[in-house]
């Protein structure tokens, strides 16, 4: 009975838009599972007991009367070690993980459920100067772990909406994402903390103030650095038609810029352009301490091509921004590229 109370039913299907009834108690931008295939959807309008749902997958086969399961949670991304050197779709499903899970099928099956980050992979966790009884709040760093050769100080932070006194802190050692590394006690309520946490994509991560830019963004392209200089913390737009070299500039930024982290969002790009990025980026290298290291070690790709559902384009930009904000909160310089915002605007 509880399960049925958490379910609505499809009233109307119109392309990626599904109208469901019996949705009392739902919230705006709540994540729902639509139909028997458990398609991912997000509530974008509430009217009485009816909810308009934007479905991020192909809706063919949905019929009136199919179930709609409420999750009670907003569309969120998983933030923690393992984001770098990874390729996600617009709602942070790992494409390589789906490829391996589905017997290396070239198509993404509908309704596929897979963890955003590899829960079994272990990382070397080193707690900082935190002891039992200390009071911590959102944003406090309580440990670091080594993600790879380029991200060797991945800071583990208290989620922004958490606080309390430390009841338990894990000793230095190797832990997977599913292992508890800290417990916070606030007013008798104990909250376990892990190497990861979730954050809603439509909610900006909290900041105190925006600092004025003090340092130049070096792109590695002399014509840009000389004639069109930018600043770390600034915003740039690169207009240009197909074949003019926008992707080449993106690759130059990834390889030569003085950024610590690169988040590249392919939002509505043609499949062949994104395929070129997916092929070229893993082959790019940079030199550190005399060793050639792949650029992907500091890069995260969010691939959402034009042949994927249009609705998912909107989410892909928010996903990329949230991933970039997470590394910004660690004190790193992040270059976040969206290619292209015009196709994102088409999806709005």
Tab-separated table of C-alpha atoms in Angstrom:
chain	number	residue	atom	x	y	z
A	1	UNK	CA	0.000	0.000	0.000
A	2	UNK	CA	2.847	2.408	0.805
A	3	UNK	CA	4.355	1.704	-2.598
A	4	UNK	CA	1.048	2.457	-4.348
A	5	UNK	CA	0.713	5.711	-2.426
A	6	UNK	CA	4.096	6.795	-3.825
A	7	UNK	CA	2.987	6.123	-7.392
A	8	UNK	CA	1.084	8.145	-9.944
A	9	UNK	CA	-0.250	7.034	-13.315
A	10	UNK	CA	0.363	8.370	-16.807
A	11	UNK	CA	-2.489	10.527	-18.082
A	12	UNK	CA	-0.955	11.810	-21.327
A	13	UNK	CA	2.212	11.333	-23.409
A	14	UNK	CA	3.427	13.990	-25.848
A	15	UNK	CA	6.994	13.406	-27.014
A	16	UNK	CA	9.382	13.835	-24.057
A	17	UNK	CA	6.582	15.435	-21.997
A	18	UNK	CA	4.485	13.112	-19.834
A	19	UNK	CA	1.506	14.274	-17.766
A	20	UNK	CA	0.788	12.100	-14.720
A	21	UNK	CA	-2.125	12.202	-12.285
A	22	UNK	CA	-2.384	11.162	-8.631
A	23	UNK	CA	0.840	13.080	-7.911
A	24	UNK	CA	-0.212	14.924	-4.748
A	25	UNK	CA	2.746	15.574	-2.449
A	26	UNK	CA	5.242	15.883	-5.300
A	27	UNK	CA	7.665	18.800	-5.530
A	28	UNK	CA	8.997	20.852	-8.407
A	29	UNK	CA	12.075	19.308	-10.067
A	30	UNK	CA	11.577	16.042	-8.179
A	31	UNK	CA	13.131	12.981	-9.811
A	32	UNK	CA	10.617	10.323	-10.887
A	33	UNK	CA	10.746	6.959	-12.640
A	34	UNK	CA	8.289	6.723	-15.528
A	35	UNK	CA	6.657	3.581	-16.923
A	36	UNK	CA	7.542	-0.072	-16.536
A	37	UNK	CA	11.012	0.636	-17.996
A	38	UNK	CA	11.785	3.079	-15.125
A	39	UNK	CA	12.689	5.981	-17.409
A	40	UNK	CA	14.355	8.955	-15.703
A	41	UNK	CA	12.149	12.049	-15.528
A	42	UNK	CA	11.911	15.367	-13.723
A	43	UNK	CA	8.765	17.222	-12.650
A	44	UNK	CA	8.659	20.644	-14.336
A	45	UNK	CA	5.056	21.682	-13.566
A	46	UNK	CA	2.479	20.965	-10.876
A	47	UNK	CA	-1.232	21.680	-11.280
A	48	UNK	CA	-3.576	20.193	-8.700
A	49	UNK	CA	-2.856	16.483	-8.515
A	50	UNK	CA	-1.369	16.462	-12.029
A	51	UNK	CA	2.350	16.769	-12.765
A	52	UNK	CA	4.087	17.536	-16.056
A	53	UNK	CA	7.234	15.435	-16.321
A	54	UNK	CA	10.205	15.988	-18.612
A	55	UNK	CA	11.542	12.539	-19.495
A	56	UNK	CA	15.261	12.308	-20.249
A	57	UNK	CA	14.952	9.142	-22.356
A	58	UNK	CA	12.981	7.943	-25.378
A	59	UNK	CA	9.283	7.760	-24.426
A	60	UNK	CA	8.140	5.407	-27.184
A	61	UNK	CA	6.097	2.553	-25.709
A	62	UNK	CA	4.690	4.526	-22.773
A	63	UNK	CA	0.912	4.226	-22.485
A	64	UNK	CA	-1.858	5.795	-20.415
A	65	UNK	CA	-2.101	4.035	-17.059
A	66	UNK	CA	1.595	3.151	-16.773
A	67	UNK	CA	3.036	3.808	-13.281
A	68	UNK	CA	5.076	6.853	-12.260
A	69	UNK	CA	7.200	6.271	-9.143
A	70	UNK	CA	8.091	9.291	-6.975
A	71	UNK	CA	11.574	9.281	-5.461
A	72	UNK	CA	11.163	12.311	-3.194
A	73	UNK	CA	14.621	13.534	-4.287
A	74	UNK	CA	15.704	16.194	-6.808
A	75	UNK	CA	17.883	15.330	-9.803
A	76	UNK	CA	21.335	15.159	-8.192
A	77	UNK	CA	24.910	14.283	-9.101
A	78	UNK	CA	27.355	12.157	-7.146
A	79	UNK	CA	30.450	14.112	-6.098
A	80	UNK	CA	33.602	12.323	-5.004
A	81	UNK	CA	36.795	10.610	-6.209
A	82	UNK	CA	36.408	8.971	-9.618
A	83	UNK	CA	34.916	11.900	-11.528
A	84	UNK	CA	38.142	12.574	-13.390
A	85	UNK	CA	39.055	10.362	-16.368
A	86	UNK	CA	35.377	9.564	-16.805
A	87	UNK	CA	32.724	10.094	-19.482
A	88	UNK	CA	29.118	10.713	-18.413
A	89	UNK	CA	25.865	11.356	-20.211
A	90	UNK	CA	23.722	14.411	-19.412
A	91	UNK	CA	22.416	12.969	-16.127
A	92	UNK	CA	25.770	11.580	-14.924
A	93	UNK	CA	25.399	7.976	-16.012
A	94	UNK	CA	28.902	6.615	-16.803
A	95	UNK	CA	28.928	5.660	-20.474
A	96	UNK	CA	31.840	3.236	-20.144
A	97	UNK	CA	30.112	1.469	-17.246
A	98	UNK	CA	26.894	1.155	-19.257
A	99	UNK	CA	28.894	-0.131	-22.250
A	100	UNK	CA	30.464	-2.892	-20.146
A	101	UNK	CA	27.236	-3.690	-18.291
A	102	UNK	CA	25.246	-4.097	-21.512
A	103	UNK	CA	27.633	-6.562	-23.186
A	104	UNK	CA	29.326	-3.771	-25.156
A	105	UNK	CA	26.141	-2.807	-27.009
A	106	UNK	CA	26.556	0.466	-28.930
A	107	UNK	CA	23.139	1.711	-27.777
A	108	UNK	CA	22.224	2.862	-24.270
A	109	UNK	CA	19.226	0.799	-23.123
A	110	UNK	CA	16.261	2.688	-21.729
A	111	UNK	CA	15.834	2.844	-17.978
A	112	UNK	CA	19.338	1.565	-17.240
A	113	UNK	CA	20.304	1.967	-13.576
A	114	UNK	CA	23.981	2.181	-12.691
A	115	UNK	CA	25.961	3.970	-9.990
A	116	UNK	CA	27.453	7.254	-11.158
A	117	UNK	CA	30.895	6.440	-9.700
A	118	UNK	CA	32.627	3.086	-9.225
A	119	UNK	CA	31.752	2.089	-5.645
A	120	UNK	CA	34.263	-0.783	-5.579
A	121	UNK	CA	37.351	1.281	-6.476
A	122	UNK	CA	39.588	2.028	-3.475
A	123	UNK	CA	41.426	5.253	-2.651
A	124	UNK	CA	44.146	6.146	-0.148
A	125	UNK	CA	42.408	8.297	2.494
A	126	UNK	CA	44.437	10.570	4.784
A	127	UNK	CA	42.510	12.358	7.556
A	128	UNK	CA	43.569	15.906	8.334
A	129	UNK	CA	43.945	17.445	11.787
A	130	UNK	CA	40.430	16.435	12.873
A	131	UNK	CA	39.683	14.616	16.114
A	132	UNK	CA	36.621	13.269	17.912
A	133	UNK	CA	34.640	16.107	19.494
A	134	UNK	CA	35.553	18.774	16.925
A	135	UNK	CA	32.672	20.840	15.522
A	136	UNK	CA	32.484	20.750	11.716
A	137	UNK	CA	30.107	22.390	9.264
A	138	UNK	CA	29.482	22.421	5.524
A	139	UNK	CA	32.594	22.896	3.396
A	140	UNK	CA	35.108	21.893	6.080
A	141	UNK	CA	37.836	19.612	4.696
A	142	UNK	CA	38.436	16.580	6.907
A	143	UNK	CA	40.651	14.465	4.656
A	144	UNK	CA	42.309	14.012	1.289
A	145	UNK	CA	42.759	11.120	-1.091
A	146	UNK	CA	44.864	10.468	-4.161
A	147	UNK	CA	42.690	10.126	-7.263
A	148	UNK	CA	45.459	9.943	-9.886
A	149	UNK	CA	48.820	11.454	-10.842
A	150	UNK	CA	47.364	14.892	-11.658
A	151	UNK	CA	44.693	15.045	-8.927
A	152	UNK	CA	46.752	13.912	-5.949
A	153	UNK	CA	44.972	16.089	-3.372
A	154	UNK	CA	41.277	15.339	-3.819
A	155	UNK	CA	39.794	17.035	-0.741
A	156	UNK	CA	36.995	15.244	1.116
A	157	UNK	CA	34.593	17.863	2.468
A	158	UNK	CA	31.602	17.945	4.765
A	159	UNK	CA	28.518	18.392	2.505
A	160	UNK	CA	27.247	22.011	2.530
A	161	UNK	CA	24.004	21.108	4.334
A	162	UNK	CA	25.624	19.011	7.102
A	163	UNK	CA	27.116	19.939	10.481
A	164	UNK	CA	27.809	18.433	13.881
A	165	UNK	CA	30.469	17.178	16.268
A	166	UNK	CA	32.822	14.447	15.100
A	167	UNK	CA	31.793	11.139	16.651
A	168	UNK	CA	34.070	8.939	14.526
A	169	UNK	CA	36.899	9.596	12.063
A	170	UNK	CA	38.450	6.782	10.060
A	171	UNK	CA	42.221	6.282	10.393
A	172	UNK	CA	44.499	6.623	7.387
A	173	UNK	CA	44.118	3.721	4.999
A	174	UNK	CA	42.520	2.454	1.817
A	175	UNK	CA	38.759	2.865	1.513
A	176	UNK	CA	36.159	2.432	-1.207
A	177	UNK	CA	33.301	4.868	-1.806
A	178	UNK	CA	30.926	2.611	0.120
A	179	UNK	CA	33.064	2.734	3.298
A	180	UNK	CA	32.123	5.165	6.072
A	181	UNK	CA	34.953	7.571	6.906
A	182	UNK	CA	33.279	9.887	9.434
A	183	UNK	CA	30.244	10.277	11.698
A	184	UNK	CA	28.796	13.645	12.720
A	185	UNK	CA	26.501	14.004	15.733
A	186	UNK	CA	24.137	16.991	15.738
A	187	UNK	CA	21.510	17.222	18.497
A	188	UNK	CA	21.524	13.463	18.992
A	189	UNK	CA	21.170	12.650	15.292
A	190	UNK	CA	24.160	10.777	13.867
A	191	UNK	CA	24.983	11.287	10.181
A	192	UNK	CA	27.485	8.991	8.428
A	193	UNK	CA	29.795	10.595	5.866
A	194	UNK	CA	31.516	8.854	2.964
A	195	UNK	CA	34.112	9.839	0.392
A	196	UNK	CA	31.222	11.082	-1.765
A	197	UNK	CA	27.996	13.026	-1.365
A	198	UNK	CA	25.077	14.025	-3.582
A	199	UNK	CA	24.108	17.546	-4.589
A	200	UNK	CA	21.047	18.774	-6.595
A	201	UNK	CA	22.074	19.981	-10.057
A	202	UNK	CA	19.686	22.951	-10.089
A	203	UNK	CA	20.862	24.298	-6.725
A	204	UNK	CA	24.090	26.349	-6.824
A	205	UNK	CA	26.646	25.284	-4.244
A	206	UNK	CA	26.899	28.000	-1.568
A	207	UNK	CA	29.583	30.671	-1.809
A	208	UNK	CA	30.526	33.585	0.450
A	209	UNK	CA	31.583	36.046	-2.231
A	210	UNK	CA	32.906	36.127	-5.786
A	211	UNK	CA	36.553	37.126	-5.788
A	212	UNK	CA	37.937	39.488	-8.400
A	213	UNK	CA	40.184	37.855	-10.976
A	214	UNK	CA	43.877	38.256	-10.219
A	215	UNK	CA	45.535	35.770	-12.561
A	216	UNK	CA	45.429	35.271	-16.312
A	217	UNK	CA	43.965	32.168	-17.932
A	218	UNK	CA	46.748	30.942	-20.194
A	219	UNK	CA	45.209	29.011	-23.055
A	220	UNK	CA	48.381	27.934	-24.828
A	221	UNK	CA	47.197	29.673	-28.018
A	222	UNK	CA	49.334	32.755	-28.626
A	223	UNK	CA	46.661	34.627	-30.588
A	224	UNK	CA	44.202	34.238	-27.694
A	225	UNK	CA	46.675	35.042	-24.924
A	226	UNK	CA	47.935	38.104	-26.818
A	227	UNK	CA	44.836	39.596	-28.453
A	228	UNK	CA	41.947	38.127	-26.435
A	229	UNK	CA	43.275	37.562	-22.904
A	230	UNK	CA	41.009	36.090	-20.265
A	231	UNK	CA	41.189	35.796	-16.490
A	232	UNK	CA	40.795	32.888	-14.086
A	233	UNK	CA	37.248	33.229	-12.801
A	234	UNK	CA	36.003	34.946	-15.949
A	235	UNK	CA	33.626	33.920	-18.728
A	236	UNK	CA	34.352	33.715	-22.454
A	237	UNK	CA	32.261	32.921	-25.515
A	238	UNK	CA	33.681	31.455	-28.725
A	239	UNK	CA	31.239	32.018	-31.609
A	240	UNK	CA	31.848	30.166	-34.827
A	241	UNK	CA	30.285	27.978	-37.498
A	242	UNK	CA	30.776	24.246	-37.997
A	243	UNK	CA	34.369	23.431	-38.899
A	244	UNK	CA	35.855	26.748	-37.752
A	245	UNK	CA	37.913	25.160	-34.993
A	246	UNK	CA	35.998	25.640	-31.755
A	247	UNK	CA	36.825	22.084	-30.698
A	248	UNK	CA	40.516	22.677	-31.472
A	249	UNK	CA	40.499	25.601	-29.020
A	250	UNK	CA	38.782	23.382	-26.444
A	251	UNK	CA	41.491	20.765	-26.865
A	252	UNK	CA	44.205	23.413	-26.555
A	253	UNK	CA	42.640	24.597	-23.295
A	254	UNK	CA	42.575	21.038	-21.995
A	255	UNK	CA	46.180	20.370	-22.906
A	256	UNK	CA	48.001	23.651	-22.293
A	257	UNK	CA	45.893	25.877	-20.024
A	258	UNK	CA	46.940	26.636	-16.453
A	259	UNK	CA	43.722	25.122	-15.093
A	260	UNK	CA	43.821	22.278	-12.597
A	261	UNK	CA	40.573	20.638	-13.747
A	262	UNK	CA	38.730	20.527	-17.093
A	263	UNK	CA	34.987	19.836	-17.340
A	264	UNK	CA	33.896	19.546	-20.983
A	265	UNK	CA	30.159	19.422	-21.724
A	266	UNK	CA	29.184	18.388	-25.251
A	267	UNK	CA	25.650	19.741	-25.205
A	268	UNK	CA	23.704	18.907	-28.357
A	269	UNK	CA	26.818	18.620	-30.493
A	270	UNK	CA	26.659	16.418	-33.574
A	271	UNK	CA	27.542	12.808	-32.892
A	272	UNK	CA	30.608	12.871	-35.143
A	273	UNK	CA	31.981	15.985	-33.378
A	274	UNK	CA	31.556	14.414	-29.942
A	275	UNK	CA	33.015	11.135	-31.222
A	276	UNK	CA	36.082	13.102	-32.343
A	277	UNK	CA	36.406	14.611	-28.859
A	278	UNK	CA	36.007	11.187	-27.216
A	279	UNK	CA	38.658	9.789	-29.552
A	280	UNK	CA	41.163	12.659	-29.323
A	281	UNK	CA	41.014	13.609	-25.644
A	282	UNK	CA	42.284	10.249	-24.296
A	283	UNK	CA	45.246	10.521	-26.699
A	284	UNK	CA	46.288	14.011	-25.546
A	285	UNK	CA	49.163	14.123	-23.062
A	286	UNK	CA	50.989	16.696	-20.976
A	287	UNK	CA	54.334	16.537	-19.225
A	288	UNK	CA	54.679	16.510	-15.445
A	289	UNK	CA	57.932	15.794	-13.616
A	290	UNK	CA	59.423	14.490	-16.848
A	291	UNK	CA	56.591	11.995	-17.431
A	292	UNK	CA	53.941	12.011	-20.145
A	293	UNK	CA	50.515	11.851	-18.471
A	294	UNK	CA	47.155	11.677	-20.240
A	295	UNK	CA	45.100	14.869	-20.165
A	296	UNK	CA	42.038	12.777	-19.253
A	297	UNK	CA	43.508	12.403	-15.741
A	298	UNK	CA	42.331	15.958	-15.056
A	299	UNK	CA	39.357	15.965	-17.432
A	300	UNK	CA	35.710	14.979	-17.114
A	301	UNK	CA	33.548	14.706	-20.233
A	302	UNK	CA	29.759	15.093	-20.227
A	303	UNK	CA	28.604	13.763	-23.607
A	304	UNK	CA	25.076	14.641	-24.659
A	305	UNK	CA	24.884	14.606	-28.444
A	306	UNK	CA	22.121	15.921	-30.705
A	307	UNK	CA	20.714	12.434	-31.349
A	308	UNK	CA	20.076	11.925	-27.626
A	309	UNK	CA	16.738	13.177	-26.219
A	310	UNK	CA	16.515	16.969	-26.441
A	311	UNK	CA	15.238	17.205	-22.861
A	312	UNK	CA	18.505	15.816	-21.482
A	313	UNK	CA	20.470	18.719	-22.992
A	314	UNK	CA	19.143	21.114	-20.383
A	315	UNK	CA	20.277	18.858	-17.535
A	316	UNK	CA	23.734	18.302	-19.055
A	317	UNK	CA	24.820	21.929	-18.543
A	318	UNK	CA	23.628	21.876	-14.923
A	319	UNK	CA	25.457	18.576	-14.399
A	320	UNK	CA	28.698	20.053	-15.750
A	321	UNK	CA	28.348	23.231	-13.664
A	322	UNK	CA	27.774	21.225	-10.467
A	323	UNK	CA	30.828	19.043	-11.146
A	324	UNK	CA	32.908	22.187	-11.767
A	325	UNK	CA	31.605	23.881	-8.601
A	326	UNK	CA	32.606	20.829	-6.559
A	327	UNK	CA	36.249	21.141	-7.612
A	328	UNK	CA	36.105	24.931	-7.254
A	329	UNK	CA	35.133	24.411	-3.609
A	330	UNK	CA	38.361	22.436	-3.182
A	331	UNK	CA	40.367	25.534	-4.117
A	332	UNK	CA	41.211	24.336	-7.622
A	333	UNK	CA	41.098	26.348	-10.851
A	334	UNK	CA	38.451	24.764	-13.072
A	335	UNK	CA	37.815	25.364	-16.775
A	336	UNK	CA	34.239	24.433	-17.626
A	337	UNK	CA	33.446	24.361	-21.348
A	338	UNK	CA	29.936	24.034	-22.799
A	339	UNK	CA	29.802	23.197	-26.485
A	340	UNK	CA	27.413	24.593	-27.494
A	341	UNK	CA	25.154	26.920	-25.526
A	342	UNK	CA	23.037	27.705	-28.595
A	343	UNK	CA	21.869	24.089	-28.770
A	344	UNK	CA	21.295	24.183	-25.011
A	345	UNK	CA	19.033	27.208	-25.578
A	346	UNK	CA	17.099	25.194	-28.186
A	347	UNK	CA	16.300	22.618	-25.504
A	348	UNK	CA	14.954	25.143	-22.983
